[in-house]
Tab-separated table of N, CA and C in Angstrom:
chain	number	residue	atom	x	y	z
A	9	MET	N	-23.210	43.077	108.287
A	9	MET	CA	-22.524	42.083	107.498
A	9	MET	C	-21.737	41.187	108.458
A	10	THR	N	-21.911	39.886	108.342
A	10	THR	CA	-21.173	38.954	109.188
A	10	THR	C	-20.017	38.366	108.396
A	11	SER	N	-18.923	38.179	109.064
A	11	SER	CA	-17.777	37.583	108.384
A	11	SER	C	-17.667	36.116	108.775
A	12	ARG	N	-17.290	35.329	107.806
A	12	ARG	CA	-17.107	33.905	108.045
A	12	ARG	C	-15.724	33.687	108.634
A	13	PRO	N	-15.620	32.760	109.570
A	13	PRO	CA	-14.289	32.466	110.081
A	13	PRO	C	-13.429	31.872	108.968
A	14	ALA	N	-12.166	32.214	108.983
A	14	ALA	CA	-11.251	31.690	107.964
A	14	ALA	C	-11.141	30.177	108.095
A	15	ALA	N	-11.121	29.513	106.959
A	15	ALA	CA	-10.949	28.059	106.961
A	15	ALA	C	-9.544	27.733	107.455
A	16	THR	N	-9.433	26.632	108.138
A	16	THR	CA	-8.133	26.165	108.603
A	16	THR	C	-7.875	24.795	108.005
A	17	THR	N	-6.678	24.595	107.565
A	17	THR	CA	-6.275	23.309	107.020
A	17	THR	C	-5.027	22.833	107.743
A	18	ARG	N	-4.708	21.582	107.537
A	18	ARG	CA	-3.486	21.016	108.113
A	18	ARG	C	-2.603	20.531	106.984
A	19	GLY	N	-1.339	20.486	107.265
A	19	GLY	CA	-0.400	20.003	106.267
A	19	GLY	C	0.871	19.524	106.921
A	20	VAL	N	1.733	18.952	106.099
A	20	VAL	CA	3.020	18.461	106.573
A	20	VAL	C	4.098	18.857	105.578
A	21	LEU	N	5.183	19.397	106.098
A	21	LEU	CA	6.382	19.683	105.323
A	21	LEU	C	7.372	18.574	105.610
A	22	PHE	N	7.806	17.887	104.571
A	22	PHE	CA	8.838	16.852	104.678
A	22	PHE	C	10.093	17.406	104.022
A	23	VAL	N	11.096	17.742	104.805
A	23	VAL	CA	12.381	18.131	104.238
A	23	VAL	C	13.166	16.829	104.129
A	24	HIS	N	13.347	16.351	102.907
A	24	HIS	CA	14.002	15.060	102.705
A	24	HIS	C	15.515	15.154	102.773
A	25	SER	N	16.065	16.265	102.278
A	25	SER	CA	17.519	16.435	102.390
A	25	SER	C	17.870	17.908	102.288
A	26	SER	N	18.707	18.321	103.226
A	26	SER	CA	19.194	19.692	103.263
A	26	SER	C	20.610	19.679	103.805
A	27	PRO	N	21.542	20.365	103.138
A	27	PRO	CA	22.870	20.506	103.725
A	27	PRO	C	22.766	21.263	105.055
A	28	SER	N	23.655	20.987	105.975
A	28	SER	CA	23.562	21.610	107.302
A	28	SER	C	23.554	23.139	107.225
A	29	ALA	N	24.279	23.709	106.290
A	29	ALA	CA	24.343	25.169	106.177
A	29	ALA	C	22.992	25.782	105.825
A	30	LEU	N	22.116	25.019	105.155
A	30	LEU	CA	20.797	25.543	104.778
A	30	LEU	C	19.750	25.370	105.870
A	31	CYS	N	19.985	24.488	106.818
A	31	CYS	CA	18.960	24.164	107.823
A	31	CYS	C	18.421	25.393	108.553
A	32	PRO	N	19.254	26.268	109.114
A	32	PRO	CA	18.685	27.440	109.806
A	32	PRO	C	17.966	28.393	108.849
A	33	HIS	N	18.439	28.509	107.621
A	33	HIS	CA	17.788	29.383	106.644
A	33	HIS	C	16.410	28.839	106.272
A	34	LEU	N	16.313	27.534	106.174
A	34	LEU	CA	15.029	26.904	105.890
A	34	LEU	C	14.047	27.165	107.026
A	35	GLU	N	14.512	27.021	108.258
A	35	GLU	CA	13.646	27.303	109.413
A	35	GLU	C	13.160	28.749	109.388
A	36	TRP	N	14.045	29.693	109.073
A	36	TRP	CA	13.667	31.103	109.024
A	36	TRP	C	12.642	31.345	107.917
A	37	ALA	N	12.841	30.721	106.761
A	37	ALA	CA	11.912	30.915	105.643
A	37	ALA	C	10.521	30.387	105.992
A	38	VAL	N	10.459	29.205	106.598
A	38	VAL	CA	9.170	28.626	106.978
A	38	VAL	C	8.524	29.456	108.087
A	39	ALA	N	9.312	29.919	109.040
A	39	ALA	CA	8.791	30.772	110.111
A	39	ALA	C	8.190	32.049	109.538
A	40	GLY	N	8.818	32.591	108.506
A	40	GLY	CA	8.292	33.791	107.869
A	40	GLY	C	6.915	33.565	107.263
A	41	VAL	N	6.684	32.380	106.732
A	41	VAL	CA	5.369	32.056	106.165
A	41	VAL	C	4.356	31.800	107.270
A	42	LEU	N	4.749	31.041	108.292
A	42	LEU	CA	3.822	30.645	109.347
A	42	LEU	C	3.577	31.739	110.384
A	43	GLY	N	4.480	32.699	110.464
A	43	GLY	CA	4.316	33.764	111.442
A	43	GLY	C	4.639	33.330	112.851
A	44	ALA	N	5.425	32.287	112.998
A	44	ALA	CA	5.819	31.768	114.313
A	44	ALA	C	7.191	31.122	114.177
A	45	ALA	N	7.949	31.131	115.252
A	45	ALA	CA	9.286	30.526	115.232
A	45	ALA	C	9.199	29.036	114.897
A	46	VAL	N	10.182	28.568	114.159
A	46	VAL	CA	10.260	27.162	113.774
A	46	VAL	C	11.608	26.623	114.237
A	47	ASP	N	11.572	25.533	114.973
A	47	ASP	CA	12.792	24.880	115.455
A	47	ASP	C	12.647	23.391	115.151
A	48	LEU	N	13.144	22.991	113.986
A	48	LEU	CA	12.979	21.611	113.543
A	48	LEU	C	13.994	20.687	114.209
A	49	GLU	N	13.593	19.439	114.372
A	49	GLU	CA	14.506	18.404	114.864
A	49	GLU	C	15.161	17.758	113.653
A	50	TRP	N	16.392	18.132	113.393
A	50	TRP	CA	17.119	17.636	112.230
A	50	TRP	C	17.765	16.303	112.550
A	51	ALA	N	17.665	15.379	111.620
A	51	ALA	CA	18.282	14.067	111.763
A	51	ALA	C	19.115	13.811	110.517
A	52	PRO	N	20.219	13.090	110.651
A	52	PRO	CA	21.021	12.778	109.457
A	52	PRO	C	20.176	12.035	108.419
A	53	GLN	N	20.402	12.347	107.167
A	53	GLN	CA	19.701	11.683	106.063
A	53	GLN	C	20.619	10.592	105.519
A	54	PRO	N	20.329	9.326	105.842
A	54	PRO	CA	21.206	8.240	105.405
A	54	PRO	C	21.292	8.067	103.892
A	55	ALA	N	20.321	8.589	103.141
A	55	ALA	CA	20.323	8.420	101.687
A	55	ALA	C	21.339	9.322	100.993
A	56	GLN	N	21.823	10.365	101.688
A	56	GLN	CA	22.815	11.265	101.108
A	56	GLN	C	23.695	11.807	102.224
A	57	ALA	N	24.935	11.401	102.218
A	57	ALA	CA	25.879	11.810	103.253
A	57	ALA	C	25.972	13.331	103.340
A	58	GLY	N	26.032	13.840	104.562
A	58	GLY	CA	26.210	15.269	104.789
A	58	GLY	C	24.923	16.074	104.725
A	59	THR	N	23.774	15.400	104.586
A	59	THR	CA	22.512	16.132	104.574
A	59	THR	C	21.644	15.684	105.741
A	60	TYR	N	20.616	16.503	106.001
A	60	TYR	CA	19.733	16.267	107.140
A	60	TYR	C	18.283	16.296	106.679
A	61	ARG	N	17.430	15.672	107.472
A	61	ARG	CA	16.007	15.621	107.177
A	61	ARG	C	15.214	16.069	108.391
A	62	ALA	N	13.987	16.539	108.148
A	62	ALA	CA	13.098	16.962	109.231
A	62	ALA	C	11.665	16.966	108.705
A	63	GLU	N	10.718	16.948	109.644
A	63	GLU	CA	9.298	17.030	109.295
A	63	GLU	C	8.640	18.063	110.195
A	64	LEU	N	7.653	18.739	109.646
A	64	LEU	CA	6.904	19.724	110.407
A	64	LEU	C	5.443	19.654	109.999
A	65	SER	N	4.580	19.391	110.939
A	65	SER	CA	3.147	19.463	110.693
A	65	SER	C	2.687	20.864	111.050
A	66	PHE	N	1.765	21.397	110.262
A	66	PHE	CA	1.301	22.761	110.497
A	66	PHE	C	-0.201	22.854	110.312
A	67	ALA	N	-0.771	23.887	110.868
A	67	ALA	CA	-2.170	24.246	110.646
A	67	ALA	C	-2.182	25.717	110.252
A	68	GLY	N	-3.005	26.036	109.267
A	68	GLY	CA	-3.071	27.414	108.808
A	68	GLY	C	-4.158	27.585	107.776
A	69	GLU	N	-4.166	28.725	107.151
A	69	GLU	CA	-5.142	29.012	106.108
A	69	GLU	C	-4.834	28.190	104.864
A	70	PRO	N	-5.849	27.864	104.060
A	70	PRO	CA	-5.571	27.218	102.776
A	70	PRO	C	-4.590	28.060	101.966
A	71	GLY	N	-3.653	27.408	101.340
A	71	GLY	CA	-2.617	28.105	100.588
A	71	GLY	C	-1.302	28.197	101.341
A	72	THR	N	-1.292	27.770	102.594
A	72	THR	CA	-0.054	27.808	103.382
A	72	THR	C	1.026	26.941	102.735
A	73	ALA	N	0.639	25.760	102.238
A	73	ALA	CA	1.624	24.880	101.593
A	73	ALA	C	2.228	25.549	100.366
A	74	ALA	N	1.406	26.239	99.582
A	74	ALA	CA	1.911	26.941	98.400
A	74	ALA	C	2.882	28.046	98.802
A	75	ALA	N	2.577	28.744	99.869
A	75	ALA	CA	3.463	29.822	100.335
A	75	ALA	C	4.809	29.258	100.799
A	76	ILE	N	4.771	28.121	101.499
A	76	ILE	CA	6.028	27.490	101.933
A	76	ILE	C	6.817	27.017	100.716
A	77	ALA	N	6.150	26.367	99.766
A	77	ALA	CA	6.839	25.886	98.561
A	77	ALA	C	7.476	27.056	97.807
A	78	SER	N	6.774	28.177	97.724
A	78	SER	CA	7.322	29.361	97.050
A	78	SER	C	8.546	29.901	97.777
A	79	ALA	N	8.516	29.850	99.096
A	79	ALA	CA	9.646	30.356	99.883
A	79	ALA	C	10.886	29.475	99.739
A	80	LEU	N	10.679	28.183	99.459
A	80	LEU	CA	11.811	27.246	99.410
A	80	LEU	C	12.261	26.859	98.002
A	81	ARG	N	11.442	27.126	97.008
A	81	ARG	CA	11.783	26.665	95.656
A	81	ARG	C	13.062	27.332	95.166
A	82	GLY	N	13.798	26.587	94.401
A	82	GLY	CA	15.017	27.126	93.810
A	82	GLY	C	16.252	27.025	94.682
A	83	TRP	N	16.106	26.503	95.892
A	83	TRP	CA	17.282	26.355	96.754
A	83	TRP	C	18.064	25.126	96.301
A	84	ASN	N	19.307	25.334	95.928
A	84	ASN	CA	20.146	24.218	95.498
A	84	ASN	C	20.343	23.218	96.630
A	85	HIS	N	20.426	21.968	96.269
A	85	HIS	CA	20.734	20.877	97.200
A	85	HIS	C	19.623	20.589	98.203
A	86	LEU	N	18.416	21.092	97.980
A	86	LEU	CA	17.302	20.873	98.899
A	86	LEU	C	16.268	19.988	98.215
A	87	ARG	N	15.724	19.035	98.960
A	87	ARG	CA	14.625	18.195	98.481
A	87	ARG	C	13.523	18.241	99.525
A	88	PHE	N	12.293	18.521	99.079
A	88	PHE	CA	11.189	18.572	100.040
A	88	PHE	C	9.871	18.209	99.375
A	89	GLU	N	8.899	17.918	100.234
A	89	GLU	CA	7.515	17.720	99.822
A	89	GLU	C	6.637	18.406	100.848
A	90	ILE	N	5.498	18.909	100.395
A	90	ILE	CA	4.522	19.520	101.283
A	90	ILE	C	3.146	19.024	100.863
A	91	THR	N	2.368	18.631	101.839
A	91	THR	CA	0.980	18.272	101.570
A	91	THR	C	0.080	19.210	102.366
A	92	GLU	N	-1.095	19.472	101.811
A	92	GLU	CA	-2.087	20.294	102.497
A	92	GLU	C	-3.441	19.622	102.313
A	93	ASP	N	-4.153	19.441	103.413
A	93	ASP	CA	-5.460	18.786	103.374
A	93	ASP	C	-6.513	19.710	102.774
A	94	PRO	N	-7.512	19.127	102.109
A	94	PRO	CA	-8.618	19.952	101.617
A	94	PRO	C	-9.507	20.415	102.764
A	95	THR	N	-10.265	21.473	102.521
A	95	THR	CA	-11.255	21.966	103.488
A	95	THR	C	-12.594	22.039	102.754
A	96	ALA	N	-13.619	22.490	103.451
A	96	ALA	CA	-14.924	22.675	102.806
A	96	ALA	C	-14.858	23.775	101.739
A	97	GLN	N	-13.875	24.694	101.860
A	97	GLN	CA	-13.747	25.797	100.915
A	97	GLN	C	-12.590	25.656	99.931
A	98	SER	N	-11.738	24.640	100.108
A	98	SER	CA	-10.562	24.546	99.244
A	98	SER	C	-10.177	23.092	98.994
A	99	GLU	N	-9.509	22.910	97.876
A	99	GLU	CA	-8.988	21.583	97.553
A	99	GLU	C	-7.654	21.407	98.262
A	100	GLY	N	-7.207	20.182	98.333
A	100	GLY	CA	-5.907	19.904	98.917
A	100	GLY	C	-4.806	20.141	97.898
A	101	ALA	N	-3.566	20.026	98.361
A	101	ALA	CA	-2.435	20.269	97.471
A	101	ALA	C	-1.267	19.384	97.853
A	102	ARG	N	-0.450	19.130	96.873
A	102	ARG	CA	0.809	18.413	97.076
A	102	ARG	C	1.871	19.128	96.260
A	103	PHE	N	3.002	19.409	96.890
A	103	PHE	CA	4.147	20.009	96.230
A	103	PHE	C	5.352	19.109	96.467
A	104	SER	N	6.137	18.893	95.431
A	104	SER	CA	7.398	18.161	95.549
A	104	SER	C	8.467	19.012	94.879
A	105	TYR	N	9.682	18.962	95.439
A	105	TYR	CA	10.770	19.744	94.871
A	105	TYR	C	12.065	18.950	94.908
A	106	THR	N	12.774	18.960	93.778
A	106	THR	CA	14.137	18.435	93.718
A	106	THR	C	14.970	19.448	92.932
A	107	PRO	N	16.261	19.506	93.179
A	107	PRO	CA	17.089	20.476	92.449
A	107	PRO	C	17.068	20.247	90.939
A	108	ASP	N	17.017	18.993	90.506
A	108	ASP	CA	17.048	18.696	89.076
A	108	ASP	C	15.709	18.914	88.383
A	109	LEU	N	14.608	18.647	89.064
A	109	LEU	CA	13.290	18.700	88.434
A	109	LEU	C	12.507	19.973	88.736
A	110	GLY	N	12.869	20.681	89.789
A	110	GLY	CA	12.118	21.862	90.182
A	110	GLY	C	10.873	21.477	90.964
A	111	VAL	N	9.825	22.305	90.854
A	111	VAL	CA	8.607	22.118	91.648
A	111	VAL	C	7.564	21.331	90.862
A	112	PHE	N	6.951	20.368	91.533
A	112	PHE	CA	5.762	19.683	91.032
A	112	PHE	C	4.615	20.094	91.932
A	113	HIS	N	3.475	20.429	91.328
A	113	HIS	CA	2.281	20.781	92.098
A	113	HIS	C	1.104	19.982	91.572
A	114	ALA	N	0.312	19.471	92.485
A	114	ALA	CA	-0.922	18.786	92.112
A	114	ALA	C	-2.016	19.150	93.091
A	115	VAL	N	-3.224	19.237	92.578
A	115	VAL	CA	-4.405	19.403	93.411
A	115	VAL	C	-4.794	18.014	93.886
A	116	THR	N	-5.149	17.907	95.168
A	116	THR	CA	-5.538	16.607	95.708
A	116	THR	C	-6.972	16.654	96.216
A	117	GLY	N	-7.611	15.518	96.120
A	117	GLY	CA	-8.987	15.396	96.576
A	117	GLY	C	-9.067	14.980	98.030
A	118	LEU	N	-10.258	14.679	98.453
A	118	LEU	CA	-10.559	14.341	99.836
A	118	LEU	C	-9.702	13.187	100.373
A	119	HIS	N	-9.402	12.217	99.519
A	119	HIS	CA	-8.654	11.035	99.962
A	119	HIS	C	-7.177	11.084	99.562
A	120	GLY	N	-6.717	12.240	99.119
A	120	GLY	CA	-5.314	12.398	98.762
A	120	GLY	C	-4.988	12.071	97.317
A	121	ASP	N	-6.007	11.697	96.540
A	121	ASP	CA	-5.782	11.392	95.122
A	121	ASP	C	-5.458	12.662	94.355
A	122	ILE	N	-4.559	12.540	93.374
A	122	ILE	CA	-4.234	13.672	92.512
A	122	ILE	C	-5.384	13.870	91.529
A	123	MET	N	-5.835	15.120	91.424
A	123	MET	CA	-6.931	15.481	90.533
A	123	MET	C	-6.335	16.219	89.335
A	124	ILE	N	-6.427	15.619	88.157
A	124	ILE	CA	-5.835	16.212	86.958
A	124	ILE	C	-6.930	16.941	86.175
A	125	PRO	N	-6.761	18.235	85.949
A	125	PRO	CA	-7.770	18.990	85.202
A	125	PRO	C	-7.922	18.477	83.764
A	126	GLU	N	-9.111	18.604	83.264
A	126	GLU	CA	-9.462	18.126	81.925
A	126	GLU	C	-8.547	18.703	80.844
A	127	ASP	N	-8.244	19.997	80.914
A	127	ASP	CA	-7.426	20.615	79.868
A	127	ASP	C	-6.001	20.059	79.851
A	128	ARG	N	-5.484	19.679	81.004
A	128	ARG	CA	-4.133	19.089	81.046
A	128	ARG	C	-4.131	17.697	80.448
A	129	LEU	N	-5.213	16.934	80.663
A	129	LEU	CA	-5.328	15.617	80.033
A	129	LEU	C	-5.450	15.756	78.510
A	130	LYS	N	-6.256	16.721	78.064
A	130	LYS	CA	-6.402	16.946	76.624
A	130	LYS	C	-5.062	17.329	75.994
A	131	ALA	N	-4.303	18.180	76.666
A	131	ALA	CA	-2.991	18.583	76.148
A	131	ALA	C	-2.049	17.384	76.070
A	132	ALA	N	-2.110	16.489	77.039
A	132	ALA	CA	-1.272	15.284	77.017
A	132	ALA	C	-1.630	14.398	75.831
A	133	VAL	N	-2.907	14.265	75.551
A	133	VAL	CA	-3.354	13.454	74.409
A	133	VAL	C	-2.868	14.075	73.098
A	134	VAL	N	-2.946	15.405	72.979
A	134	VAL	CA	-2.494	16.080	71.762
A	134	VAL	C	-0.991	15.893	71.581
A	135	LYS	N	-0.214	16.073	72.640
A	135	LYS	CA	1.242	15.888	72.544
A	135	LYS	C	1.584	14.479	72.091
A	136	ALA	N	0.879	13.502	72.616
A	136	ALA	CA	1.122	12.110	72.224
A	136	ALA	C	0.693	11.878	70.778
A	137	ALA	N	-0.412	12.480	70.361
A	137	ALA	CA	-0.926	12.273	69.003
A	137	ALA	C	0.014	12.835	67.939
A	138	VAL	N	0.691	13.949	68.247
A	138	VAL	CA	1.613	14.539	67.264
A	138	VAL	C	3.027	13.977	67.387
A	139	GLY	N	3.211	13.022	68.281
A	139	GLY	CA	4.496	12.333	68.389
A	139	GLY	C	5.535	13.013	69.242
A	140	GLU	N	5.162	14.058	69.993
A	140	GLU	CA	6.132	14.734	70.867
A	140	GLU	C	6.545	13.849	72.037
A	141	THR	N	5.657	12.977	72.447
A	141	THR	CA	5.886	12.142	73.619
A	141	THR	C	4.909	10.974	73.571
A	142	THR	N	4.967	10.134	74.578
A	142	THR	CA	3.972	9.067	74.685
A	142	THR	C	2.910	9.498	75.689
A	143	LEU	N	1.729	8.948	75.558
A	143	LEU	CA	0.662	9.273	76.495
A	143	LEU	C	1.040	8.841	77.900
A	144	LEU	N	1.636	7.665	78.029
A	144	LEU	CA	2.061	7.190	79.346
A	144	LEU	C	3.085	8.140	79.964
A	145	GLY	N	4.027	8.634	79.174
A	145	GLY	CA	5.023	9.576	79.678
A	145	GLY	C	4.399	10.860	80.178
A	146	GLU	N	3.425	11.372	79.448
A	146	GLU	CA	2.749	12.602	79.862
A	146	GLU	C	1.908	12.391	81.112
A	147	ILE	N	1.225	11.256	81.192
A	147	ILE	CA	0.432	10.967	82.390
A	147	ILE	C	1.348	10.815	83.596
A	148	ASP	N	2.497	10.171	83.405
A	148	ASP	CA	3.463	10.063	84.503
A	148	ASP	C	3.871	11.436	85.017
A	149	LYS	N	4.106	12.388	84.111
A	149	LYS	CA	4.465	13.751	84.527
A	149	LYS	C	3.321	14.409	85.283
A	150	LEU	N	2.084	14.226	84.784
A	150	LEU	CA	0.922	14.825	85.438
A	150	LEU	C	0.713	14.273	86.845
A	151	LEU	N	1.132	13.033	87.066
A	151	LEU	CA	1.006	12.402	88.383
A	151	LEU	C	2.234	12.607	89.263
A	152	GLY	N	3.273	13.240	88.728
A	152	GLY	CA	4.477	13.503	89.518
A	152	GLY	C	5.420	12.333	89.636
A	153	LYS	N	5.332	11.367	88.734
A	153	LYS	CA	6.170	10.172	88.834
A	153	LYS	C	7.676	10.474	88.826
A	154	PRO	N	8.167	11.373	87.971
A	154	PRO	CA	9.611	11.659	88.030
A	154	PRO	C	10.056	12.145	89.418
A	155	TRP	N	9.234	12.963	90.087
A	155	TRP	CA	9.556	13.451	91.426
A	155	TRP	C	9.480	12.296	92.430
A	156	ASP	N	8.439	11.475	92.307
A	156	ASP	CA	8.317	10.310	93.193
A	156	ASP	C	9.522	9.390	93.050
A	157	ASP	N	9.943	9.148	91.817
A	157	ASP	CA	11.095	8.268	91.584
A	157	ASP	C	12.348	8.809	92.256
A	158	GLU	N	12.573	10.114	92.135
A	158	GLU	CA	13.775	10.708	92.729
A	158	GLU	C	13.700	10.768	94.251
A	159	LEU	N	12.510	10.998	94.794
A	159	LEU	CA	12.371	11.188	96.247
A	159	LEU	C	12.174	9.885	97.022
A	160	GLU	N	11.852	8.799	96.356
A	160	GLU	CA	11.504	7.567	97.063
A	160	GLU	C	12.601	7.102	98.015
A	161	THR	N	13.832	7.126	97.604
A	161	THR	CA	14.938	6.721	98.473
A	161	THR	C	15.004	7.592	99.715
A	162	PHE	N	14.781	8.884	99.555
A	162	PHE	CA	14.834	9.818	100.679
A	162	PHE	C	13.648	9.625	101.620
A	163	ARG	N	12.496	9.271	101.089
A	163	ARG	CA	11.316	9.016	101.921
A	163	ARG	C	11.544	7.831	102.847
A	164	HIS	N	12.023	6.738	102.302
A	164	HIS	CA	12.226	5.537	103.118
A	164	HIS	C	13.305	5.734	104.165
A	165	ALA	N	14.306	6.520	103.854
A	165	ALA	CA	15.376	6.768	104.809
A	165	ALA	C	14.872	7.543	106.015
A	166	GLY	N	13.714	8.221	105.882
A	166	GLY	CA	13.200	9.030	106.968
A	166	GLY	C	12.075	8.389	107.759
A	167	GLU	N	11.734	7.139	107.498
A	167	GLU	CA	10.626	6.504	108.214
A	167	GLU	C	10.902	6.472	109.709
A	168	GLY	N	9.869	6.755	110.470
A	168	GLY	CA	9.996	6.723	111.924
A	168	GLY	C	10.479	8.024	112.539
A	169	ALA	N	10.658	9.065	111.733
A	169	ALA	CA	11.138	10.346	112.265
A	169	ALA	C	10.013	11.050	113.029
A	170	PRO	N	10.359	11.870	114.015
A	170	PRO	CA	9.323	12.567	114.785
A	170	PRO	C	8.634	13.643	113.954
A	171	VAL	N	7.375	13.895	114.246
A	171	VAL	CA	6.608	14.942	113.594
A	171	VAL	C	6.166	15.927	114.665
A	172	ARG	N	6.345	17.233	114.411
A	172	ARG	CA	5.931	18.276	115.348
A	172	ARG	C	4.860	19.124	114.701
A	173	TRP	N	3.873	19.558	115.491
A	173	TRP	CA	2.796	20.393	115.003
A	173	TRP	C	3.086	21.855	115.307
A	174	LEU	N	2.828	22.707	114.351
A	174	LEU	CA	2.972	24.145	114.522
A	174	LEU	C	1.771	24.812	113.886
A	175	HIS	N	1.158	25.740	114.592
A	175	HIS	CA	-0.034	26.416	114.091
A	175	HIS	C	0.349	27.768	113.522
A	176	HIS	N	-0.221	28.093	112.385
A	176	HIS	CA	-0.002	29.366	111.721
A	176	HIS	C	-0.687	30.469	112.539
A	177	VAL	N	0.027	31.527	112.774
A	177	VAL	CA	-0.549	32.655	113.499
A	177	VAL	C	-1.403	33.445	112.515
A	178	VAL	N	-2.683	33.598	112.820
A	178	VAL	CA	-3.608	34.279	111.904
A	178	VAL	C	-3.969	35.637	112.447
């Protein structure tokens, strides 16, 4: 029996804002997922006084972004996004997190487009038909618009920041 080599994907963790007290804990949590030490270059986040931002590019098995998002979700005062590229064996992923909205997850295609499953679209149509919401409002949620709206200021404040690559120990 021959074993196939594990697929490798790449991704990026964007920490948009973290209080200084959380920065080392965040590094430890990400290191625990990646299996290697993490030493991020923290820069002040101009969009929110007293917070810092950092970026980390990584390579690892598909699902690494989900593991990082799980390790960081629920941390108060933290805002982050993680993207993971698709492979021949897996779809890509995007995770966004804000303290007020929680975690947003979307499957992404080859070109980074969000892929919305048929059953979620059908559920959005039903909710709109019974008057619980509008179809546009539900589609906005499926596309992560509330998270994008909240994170946009933090994204622009971080333009030009350095990116470091870290490989997952397999």
